[in-house]
XYZ file of C-alpha atoms in Angstrom:
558
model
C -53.060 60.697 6.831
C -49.793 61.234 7.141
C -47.233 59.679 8.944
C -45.343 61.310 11.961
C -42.641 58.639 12.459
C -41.830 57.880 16.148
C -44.342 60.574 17.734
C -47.255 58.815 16.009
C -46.631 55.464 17.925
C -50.398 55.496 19.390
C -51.866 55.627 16.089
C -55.414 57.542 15.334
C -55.943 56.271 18.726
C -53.891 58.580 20.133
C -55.919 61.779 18.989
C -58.795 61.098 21.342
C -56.887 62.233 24.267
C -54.545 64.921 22.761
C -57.369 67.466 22.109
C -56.196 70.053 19.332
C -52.369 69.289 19.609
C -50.813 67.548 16.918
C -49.177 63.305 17.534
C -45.940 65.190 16.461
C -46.031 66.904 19.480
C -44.010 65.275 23.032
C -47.161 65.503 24.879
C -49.566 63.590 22.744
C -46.733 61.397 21.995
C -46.408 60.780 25.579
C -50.308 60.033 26.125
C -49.905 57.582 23.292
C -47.326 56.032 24.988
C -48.907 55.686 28.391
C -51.769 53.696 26.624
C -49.687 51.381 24.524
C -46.913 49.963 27.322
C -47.687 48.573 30.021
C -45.492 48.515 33.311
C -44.950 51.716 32.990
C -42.931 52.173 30.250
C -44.508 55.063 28.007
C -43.750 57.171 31.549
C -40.665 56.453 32.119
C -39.766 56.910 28.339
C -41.589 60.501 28.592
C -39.419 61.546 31.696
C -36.148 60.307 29.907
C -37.317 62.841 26.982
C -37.464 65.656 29.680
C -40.959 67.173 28.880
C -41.076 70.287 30.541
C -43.700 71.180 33.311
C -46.044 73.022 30.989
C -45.943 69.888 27.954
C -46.280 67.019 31.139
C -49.221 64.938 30.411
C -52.184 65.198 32.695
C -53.185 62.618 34.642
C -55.726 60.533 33.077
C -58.951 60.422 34.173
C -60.734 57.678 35.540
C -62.739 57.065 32.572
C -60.009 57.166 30.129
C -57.871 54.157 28.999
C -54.490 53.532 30.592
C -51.844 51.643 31.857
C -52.663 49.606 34.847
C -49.334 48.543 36.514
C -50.003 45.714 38.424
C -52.030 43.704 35.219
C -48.359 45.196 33.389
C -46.231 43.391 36.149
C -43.657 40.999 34.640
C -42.387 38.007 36.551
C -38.714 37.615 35.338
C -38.024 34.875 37.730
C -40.563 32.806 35.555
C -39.026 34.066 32.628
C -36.292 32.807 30.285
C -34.994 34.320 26.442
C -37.838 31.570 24.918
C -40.247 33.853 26.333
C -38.719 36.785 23.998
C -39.931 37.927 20.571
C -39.678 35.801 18.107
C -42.168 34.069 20.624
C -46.276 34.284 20.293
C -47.575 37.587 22.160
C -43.458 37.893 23.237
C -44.083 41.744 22.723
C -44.797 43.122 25.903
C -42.023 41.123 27.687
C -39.674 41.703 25.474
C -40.579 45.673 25.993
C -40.317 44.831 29.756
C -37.045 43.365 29.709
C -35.664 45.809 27.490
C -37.050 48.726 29.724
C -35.365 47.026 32.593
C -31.706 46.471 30.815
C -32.012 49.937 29.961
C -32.659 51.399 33.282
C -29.809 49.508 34.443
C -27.550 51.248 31.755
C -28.987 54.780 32.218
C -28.551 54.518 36.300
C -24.800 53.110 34.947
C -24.565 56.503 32.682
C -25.281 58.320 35.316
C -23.164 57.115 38.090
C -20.216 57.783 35.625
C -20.214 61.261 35.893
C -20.531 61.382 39.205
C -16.951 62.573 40.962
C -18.458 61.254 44.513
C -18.026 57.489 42.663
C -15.229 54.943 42.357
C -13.619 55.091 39.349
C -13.550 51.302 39.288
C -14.528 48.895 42.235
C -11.396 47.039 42.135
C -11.112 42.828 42.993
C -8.302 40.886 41.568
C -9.251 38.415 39.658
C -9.476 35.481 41.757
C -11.452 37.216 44.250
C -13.943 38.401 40.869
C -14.177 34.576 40.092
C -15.066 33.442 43.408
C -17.685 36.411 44.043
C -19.653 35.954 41.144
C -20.903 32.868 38.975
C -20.011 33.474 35.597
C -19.593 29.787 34.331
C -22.101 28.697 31.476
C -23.928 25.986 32.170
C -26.206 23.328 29.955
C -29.808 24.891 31.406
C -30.529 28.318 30.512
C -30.409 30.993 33.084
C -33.759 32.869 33.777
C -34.102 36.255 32.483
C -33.784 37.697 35.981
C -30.598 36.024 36.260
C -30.059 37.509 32.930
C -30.647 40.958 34.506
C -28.164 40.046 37.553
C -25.230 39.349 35.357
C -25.958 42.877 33.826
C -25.719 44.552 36.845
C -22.681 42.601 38.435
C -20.720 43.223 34.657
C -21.336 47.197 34.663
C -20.743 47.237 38.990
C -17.045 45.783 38.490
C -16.611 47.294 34.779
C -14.461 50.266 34.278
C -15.952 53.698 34.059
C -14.303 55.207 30.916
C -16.548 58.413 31.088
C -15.451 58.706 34.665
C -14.147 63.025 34.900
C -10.906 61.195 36.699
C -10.439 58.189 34.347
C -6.931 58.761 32.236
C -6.074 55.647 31.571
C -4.687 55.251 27.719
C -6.225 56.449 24.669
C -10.092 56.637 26.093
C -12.537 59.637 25.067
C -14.767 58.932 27.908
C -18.551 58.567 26.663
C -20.684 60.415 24.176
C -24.363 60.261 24.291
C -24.666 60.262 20.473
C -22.009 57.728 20.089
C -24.350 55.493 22.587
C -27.269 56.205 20.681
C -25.438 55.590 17.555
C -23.615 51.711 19.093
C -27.651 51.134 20.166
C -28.992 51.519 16.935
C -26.354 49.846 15.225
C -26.812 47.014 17.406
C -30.463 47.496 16.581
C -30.134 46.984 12.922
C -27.929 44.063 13.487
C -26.677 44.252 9.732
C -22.801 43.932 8.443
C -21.168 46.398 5.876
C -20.149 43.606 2.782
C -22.569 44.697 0.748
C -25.158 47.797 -0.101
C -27.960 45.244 -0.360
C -27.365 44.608 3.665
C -26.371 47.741 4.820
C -27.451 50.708 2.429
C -27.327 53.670 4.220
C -24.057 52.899 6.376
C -22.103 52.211 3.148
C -23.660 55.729 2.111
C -22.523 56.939 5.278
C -19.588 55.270 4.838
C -18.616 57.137 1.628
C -19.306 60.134 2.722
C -17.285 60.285 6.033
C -14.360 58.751 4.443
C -14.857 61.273 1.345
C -15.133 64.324 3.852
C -11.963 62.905 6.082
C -9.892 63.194 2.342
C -10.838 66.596 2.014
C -10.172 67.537 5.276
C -6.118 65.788 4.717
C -5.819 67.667 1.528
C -6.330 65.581 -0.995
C -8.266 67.450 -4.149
C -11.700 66.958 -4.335
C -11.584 64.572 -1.765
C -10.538 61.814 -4.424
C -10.221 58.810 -3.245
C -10.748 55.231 -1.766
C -11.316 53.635 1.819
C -12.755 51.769 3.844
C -13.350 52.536 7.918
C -11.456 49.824 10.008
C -12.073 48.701 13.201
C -8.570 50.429 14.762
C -5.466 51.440 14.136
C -3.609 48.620 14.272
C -5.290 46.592 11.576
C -5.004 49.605 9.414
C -1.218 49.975 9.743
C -1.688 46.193 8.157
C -3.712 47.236 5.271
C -0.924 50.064 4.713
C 1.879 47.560 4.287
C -0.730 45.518 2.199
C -1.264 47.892 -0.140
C 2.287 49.161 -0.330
C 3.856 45.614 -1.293
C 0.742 45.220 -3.380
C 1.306 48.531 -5.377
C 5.277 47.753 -6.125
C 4.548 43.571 -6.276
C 1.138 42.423 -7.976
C 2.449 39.374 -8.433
C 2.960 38.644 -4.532
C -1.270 38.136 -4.686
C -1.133 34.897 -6.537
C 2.751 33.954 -5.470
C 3.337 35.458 -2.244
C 6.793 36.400 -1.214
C 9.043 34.127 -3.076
C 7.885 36.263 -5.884
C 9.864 39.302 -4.651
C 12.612 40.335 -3.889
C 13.444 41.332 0.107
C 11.842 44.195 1.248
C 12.750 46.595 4.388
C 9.975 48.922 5.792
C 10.901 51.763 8.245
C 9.334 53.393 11.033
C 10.322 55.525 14.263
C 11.667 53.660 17.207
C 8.894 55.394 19.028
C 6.150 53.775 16.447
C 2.746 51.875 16.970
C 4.350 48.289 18.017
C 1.581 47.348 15.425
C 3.810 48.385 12.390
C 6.321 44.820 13.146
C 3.022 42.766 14.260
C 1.745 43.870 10.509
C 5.023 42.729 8.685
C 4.724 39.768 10.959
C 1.408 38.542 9.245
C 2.577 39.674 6.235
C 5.300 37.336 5.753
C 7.674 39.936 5.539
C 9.047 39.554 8.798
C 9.911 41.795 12.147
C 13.532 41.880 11.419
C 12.493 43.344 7.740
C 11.314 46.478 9.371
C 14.146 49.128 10.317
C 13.603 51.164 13.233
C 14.520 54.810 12.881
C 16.197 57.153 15.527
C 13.900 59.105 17.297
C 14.762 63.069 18.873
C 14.473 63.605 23.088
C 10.805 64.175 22.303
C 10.235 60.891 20.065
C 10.292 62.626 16.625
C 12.114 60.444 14.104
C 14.949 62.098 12.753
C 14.797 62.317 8.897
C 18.418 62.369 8.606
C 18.946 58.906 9.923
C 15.794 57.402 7.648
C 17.800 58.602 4.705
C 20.801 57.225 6.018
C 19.171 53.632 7.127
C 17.334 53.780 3.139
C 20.834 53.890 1.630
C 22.269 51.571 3.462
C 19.464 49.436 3.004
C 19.817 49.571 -1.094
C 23.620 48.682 -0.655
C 22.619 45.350 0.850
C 20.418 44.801 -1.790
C 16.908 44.859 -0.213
C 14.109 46.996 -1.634
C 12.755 50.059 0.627
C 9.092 49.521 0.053
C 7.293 51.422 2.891
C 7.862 54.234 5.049
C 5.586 54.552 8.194
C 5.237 58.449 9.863
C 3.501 58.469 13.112
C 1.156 61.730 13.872
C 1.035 61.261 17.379
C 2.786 58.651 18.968
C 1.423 56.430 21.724
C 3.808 57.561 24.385
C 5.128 61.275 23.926
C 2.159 62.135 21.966
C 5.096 63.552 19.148
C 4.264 64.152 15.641
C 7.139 63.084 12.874
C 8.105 65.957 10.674
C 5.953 65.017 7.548
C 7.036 67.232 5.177
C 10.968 66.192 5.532
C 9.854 62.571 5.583
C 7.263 63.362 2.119
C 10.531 64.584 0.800
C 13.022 61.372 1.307
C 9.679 59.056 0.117
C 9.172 60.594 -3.248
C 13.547 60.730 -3.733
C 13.568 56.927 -3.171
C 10.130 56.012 -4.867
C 8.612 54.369 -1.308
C 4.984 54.622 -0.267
C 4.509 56.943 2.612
C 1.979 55.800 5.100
C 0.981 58.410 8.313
C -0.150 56.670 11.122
C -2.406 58.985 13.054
C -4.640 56.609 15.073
C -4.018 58.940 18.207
C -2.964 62.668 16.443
C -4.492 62.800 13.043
C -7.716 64.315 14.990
C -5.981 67.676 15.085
C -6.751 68.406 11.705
C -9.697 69.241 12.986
C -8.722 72.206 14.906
C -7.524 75.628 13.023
C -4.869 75.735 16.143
C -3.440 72.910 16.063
C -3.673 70.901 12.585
C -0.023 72.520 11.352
C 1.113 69.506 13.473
C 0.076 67.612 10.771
C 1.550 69.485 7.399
C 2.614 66.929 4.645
C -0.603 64.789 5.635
C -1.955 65.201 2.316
C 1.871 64.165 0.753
C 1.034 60.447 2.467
C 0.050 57.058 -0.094
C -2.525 56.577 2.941
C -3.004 57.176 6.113
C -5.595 55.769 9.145
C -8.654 55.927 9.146
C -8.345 53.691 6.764
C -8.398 55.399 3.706
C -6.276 55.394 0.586
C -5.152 57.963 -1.840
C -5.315 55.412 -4.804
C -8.822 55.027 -6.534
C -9.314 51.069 -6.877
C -5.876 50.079 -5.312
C -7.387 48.060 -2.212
C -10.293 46.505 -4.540
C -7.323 45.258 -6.541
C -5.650 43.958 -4.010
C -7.897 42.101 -1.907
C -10.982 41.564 -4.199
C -11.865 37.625 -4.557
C -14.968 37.607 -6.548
C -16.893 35.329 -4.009
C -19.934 35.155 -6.492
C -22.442 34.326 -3.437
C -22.057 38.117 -2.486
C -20.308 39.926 -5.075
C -22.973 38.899 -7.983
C -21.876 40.990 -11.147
C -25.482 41.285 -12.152
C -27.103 43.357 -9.192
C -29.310 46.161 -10.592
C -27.677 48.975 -8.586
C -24.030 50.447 -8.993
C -21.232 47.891 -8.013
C -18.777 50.102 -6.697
C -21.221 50.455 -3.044
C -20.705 46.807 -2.159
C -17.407 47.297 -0.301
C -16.915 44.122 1.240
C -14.146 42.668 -1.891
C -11.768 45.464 -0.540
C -11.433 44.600 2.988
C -9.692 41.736 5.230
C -12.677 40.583 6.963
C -15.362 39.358 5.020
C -18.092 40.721 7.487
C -17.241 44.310 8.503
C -19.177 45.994 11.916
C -20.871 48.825 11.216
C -18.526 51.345 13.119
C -18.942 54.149 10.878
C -22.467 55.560 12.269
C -21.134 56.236 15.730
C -18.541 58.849 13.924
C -20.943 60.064 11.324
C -23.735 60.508 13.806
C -21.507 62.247 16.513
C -19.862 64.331 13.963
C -23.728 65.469 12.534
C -23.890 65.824 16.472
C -21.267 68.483 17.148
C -20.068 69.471 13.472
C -16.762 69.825 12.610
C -16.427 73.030 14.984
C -18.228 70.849 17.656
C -15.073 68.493 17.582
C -12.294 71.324 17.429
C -13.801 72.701 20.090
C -13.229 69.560 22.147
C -9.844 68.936 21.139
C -8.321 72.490 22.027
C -10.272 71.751 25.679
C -7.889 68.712 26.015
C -5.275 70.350 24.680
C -5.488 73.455 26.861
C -6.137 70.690 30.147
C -2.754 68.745 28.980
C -0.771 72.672 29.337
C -2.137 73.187 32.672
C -0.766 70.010 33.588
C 2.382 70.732 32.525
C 2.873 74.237 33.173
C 1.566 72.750 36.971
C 4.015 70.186 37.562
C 7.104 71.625 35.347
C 8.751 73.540 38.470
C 6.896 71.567 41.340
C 8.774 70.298 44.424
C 8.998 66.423 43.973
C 7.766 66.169 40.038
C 10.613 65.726 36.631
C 9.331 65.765 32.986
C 10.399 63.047 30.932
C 11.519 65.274 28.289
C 11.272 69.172 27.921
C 9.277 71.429 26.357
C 5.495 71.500 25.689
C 3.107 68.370 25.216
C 2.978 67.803 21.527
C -0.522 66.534 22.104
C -2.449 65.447 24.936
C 0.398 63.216 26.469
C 2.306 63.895 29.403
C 5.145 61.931 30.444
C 6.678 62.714 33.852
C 8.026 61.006 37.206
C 6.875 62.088 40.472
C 9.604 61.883 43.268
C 8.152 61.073 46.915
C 10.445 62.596 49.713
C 12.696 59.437 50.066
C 14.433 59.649 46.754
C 14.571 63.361 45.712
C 17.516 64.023 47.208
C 19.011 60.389 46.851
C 23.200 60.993 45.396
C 23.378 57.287 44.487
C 21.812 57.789 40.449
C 21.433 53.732 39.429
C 20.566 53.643 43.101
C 17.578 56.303 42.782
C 16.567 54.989 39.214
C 16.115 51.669 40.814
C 13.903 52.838 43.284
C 12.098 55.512 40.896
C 11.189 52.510 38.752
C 9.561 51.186 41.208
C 6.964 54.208 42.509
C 4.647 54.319 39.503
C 3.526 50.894 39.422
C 2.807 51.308 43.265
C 1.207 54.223 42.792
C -1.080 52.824 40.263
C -2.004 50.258 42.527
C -2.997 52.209 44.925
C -5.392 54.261 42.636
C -7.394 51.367 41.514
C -7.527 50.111 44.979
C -9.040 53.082 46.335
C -10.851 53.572 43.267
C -10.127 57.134 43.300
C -8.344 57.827 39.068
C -6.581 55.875 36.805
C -3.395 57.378 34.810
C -1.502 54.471 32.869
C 2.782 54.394 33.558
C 5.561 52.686 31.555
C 9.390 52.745 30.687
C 10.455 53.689 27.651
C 14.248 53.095 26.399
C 16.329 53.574 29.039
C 14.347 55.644 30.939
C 12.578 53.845 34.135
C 8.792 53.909 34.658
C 7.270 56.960 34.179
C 3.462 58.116 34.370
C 2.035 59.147 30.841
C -1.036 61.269 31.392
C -3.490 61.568 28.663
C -6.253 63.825 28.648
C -9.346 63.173 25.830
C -12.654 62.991 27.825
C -14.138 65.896 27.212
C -15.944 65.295 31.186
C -12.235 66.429 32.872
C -11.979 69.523 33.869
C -8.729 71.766 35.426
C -10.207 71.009 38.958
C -9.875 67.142 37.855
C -5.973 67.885 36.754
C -5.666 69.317 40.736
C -7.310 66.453 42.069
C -4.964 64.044 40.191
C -1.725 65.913 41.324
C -2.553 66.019 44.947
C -3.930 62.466 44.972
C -0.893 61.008 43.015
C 1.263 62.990 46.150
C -0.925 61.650 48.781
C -0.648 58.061 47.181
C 2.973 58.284 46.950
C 4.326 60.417 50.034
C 5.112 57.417 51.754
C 7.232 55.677 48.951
């Protein structure tokens, strides 16, 4: 007979009580699984898949065989992570336990979404310390201790999927993407090799492959590999770009070379200097370029910093464009800066940890023209077939045999940093099979549309001033909000002082009441400022209200 995956978990068992309906079906699946957990489980499992009233199983009759409860009932008090599979007739507890973490995550889920709940139950951290014991100690801890520490982690944790949480660069929480981190978890495997990890490093390929041709680049030709952020790819950018002018620096480092310069926006990832830092090529190697009112770099002044670079000698090597900066959200003019790389022979690199998601959406993705001019750009991938195997690969022959029987070029470990790689790739390849590629445009022109209706809200309001005019580039906006006692202050170093001064408060007062969370900062010589950005796809325009009229009533007082 064959197999019907997941829905035939009770087996040929399972038919006895399912009459003429198939074990593919939810209902038989669902009688299955009421005979094969105990405690409940197989329930609770068939109410999380939402069976409708007419697929419910019946009730079982007297005579039939099913779960008794009480025999089910597991102790954890008695319990401890011994007790676990890989432990003798560890099965059902280990079920148990699971069952219980994940109720504790689903109620978690749940309470999320809700707008009647604290974004965060704030404690500084002394206070957390005292209130909780979270020192390790030489006995284990029993398994209901276990399931305390869960609960007292998630109560104080932040809620990120929270409709009202705005706080940095945070997409709030997809169910797929769970599912996805679960499973990944699950499999418990690394990425070094295909022998480990076969279908991520398929899925791997693929994604990266698709991301090319979505940049531009023909065919989707290629390399890559996914990293775990932006900031370490930045790294493998300036890696590959010293690599691809110096070969020799592999095997002699940098008293092989000559000294190089990189250059980047003022308004740039501060990753970009922590790179050249590990690099040995040094902070004060990488040139910061001017940057417009709205933080675009201003190709005139690269050009002018390259030149004057070559006079002193040193060798441009790098160029790095931001697509969406961290602050203002602003996108460098690509094209202009494509142009200046290819007159001087440097490597173009676009950082778009935060932006390059709008080449997703048909309204938005000229943003990014002169994408598909870039050397790389984040993601991580590369527009040179082999470069990063050249330049990182070290032959370690107790994972890179040459003598596998399947095709080499799948064991991607020899081009990366790390020698074991998480498998992040699954949560974006699942999510994307998920929603498709419209699925995901669609959610980006939502936050773009809610990041307008902020602004067009608070452009011309009593008591709010942008930090720069015009439209939101992307999802950031920057602006101060004045409370009555300084709006109509004449002293100007005397009202910056005290402007400086309102955000942080306000912030404060936020996650004290537990109420939203928007992050602040200064930038230049401008004073603190709030920088809204909108990417859960929970908010809505009632949630952009609600933040307005709680920042006033947080701050009328100031």
């Amino acid at each position: 007979m064959a197999s019907h995956g997941f829905w035939s978990l009770g087996g040929d068992n399972a038919g006895a009580n399912t009459g003429n309906q198939s074990p593919s079906t939810p209902r038989a699946w669902c009688q299955a699984a009421a005979q094969k957990f105990s405690g409940g489980i197989g329930s609770k499992l068939c109410a999380l898949l939402n069976v409708g009233e007419g697929e419910r199983p019946a009730e079982p009759a007297a005579n039939n065989k099913s779960c008794d409860c009480s025999k089910g009932a597991v102790v954890f008090s008695d319990l401890y992570s011994t007790d676990l599979l890989p432990a003798m007739d560890g099965d059902t507890k280990t079920m148990t336990f699971l069952q219980e973490v994940v109720d504790i995550l689903l109620a978690y889920i749940v309470e999320s979404f809700d707008r009647e709940t604290k974004v965060i139950d704030f404690h500084y951290p002394n206070e957390l310390l005292q209130m909780n014991n979270w020192e390790l100690q030489h006995d284990p801890a029993t398994l209901d201790d276990i399931l305390i520490s869960c609960r007292a982690t998630l109560k104080y944790a932040i809620k990120t999927a929270h409709p009202r949480y705005f706080n940095q660069l945070s997409t709030g929480l997809d169910m797929v993407g769970l599912a996805a981190d679960w499973l990944t978890s699950t499999a418990n495997t690394n990425m070094f090799t295909y022998e480990v990890a076969p279908v991520f490093v398929l899925l791997e390929y693929v994604t990266l492959k698709k991301m090319r041709e979505i940049i531009g680049w023909p065919d989707g030709r290629g390399d890559g590999i996914f990293s775990p952020g932006g900031a370490i790819s930045n790294m493998y950018a300036m890696l590959l770009a010293r690599f691809k002018m110096f070969p020799e620096v592999k095997e002699k480092g940098m008293s092989s070379v000559p000294r190089l310069v990189a250059f980047t926006s003022e308004h740039s990832h501060f990753s970009i200097k922590k790179g050249a830092a590990a690099l040995g090529i040094g902070t004060e190697s990488v040139i910061c370029i001017k940057a417009d009112e709205s933080g675009k770099l201003i190709p005139a002044d690269l050009e002018r910093r390259i030149l004057e670079a070559k006079q002193k000698g040193f060798v441009p090597f790098f160029v790095s464009a931001t697509a969406g900066t961290t602050v203002y959200g602003a996108f460098d003019p690509l094209i202009a800066i494509s142009d200046i790389c290819k007159k001087y022979n440097i490597w173009m690199h676009v950082d778009g940890a935060w932006g390059e998601n709008l080449l997703m959406s048909r309204r938005h993705r000229w943003k990014l023209d002169g994408t598909e001019a870039a050397r790389c750009c984040d993601g991580w991938v590369s527009a040179s077939q082999g470069l990063m195997q050249n330049c990182n690969q070290m032959h370690a022959c107790y994972l890179f045999q040459q003598d596998k029987h399947y095709d080499l070029s799948y064991d991607t470990g020899d081009k990366a940093l790390q020698c074991g790689r998480h498998v992040d790739i699954f949560k974006l390849w699942l999510m994307w099979r998920a929603k498709g590629t419209i699925g995901f445009e669609a959610q980006i022109d939502k936050c773009l549309e809610l990041s307008e209706y902020l602004y067009n809200k608070i452009k011309d309001r009593e008591g709010y001033e942008m930090v720069f005019d015009g439209k939101p580039q992307h999802t950031n906006v920057c602006f101060w909000y004045l409370p009555p006692g300084i709006r109509y202050m004449e002293d100007k170093e005397e009202r910056k002082k005290h402007l400086h001064k309102v955000a942080p408060v306000i912030k404060a007062r936020m996650m004290e009441y537990g109420t939203t969370m928007v992050s602040y900062q200064p930038q230049g010589d401008k004073v603190n400022f709030f920088r809204m950005v909108i990417s859960n796809p929970a908010a809505t325009f009632e949630d952009i209200d609600f933040l307005i009229e709680e920042i006033e009533r947080l701050g009328q007082d100031l």
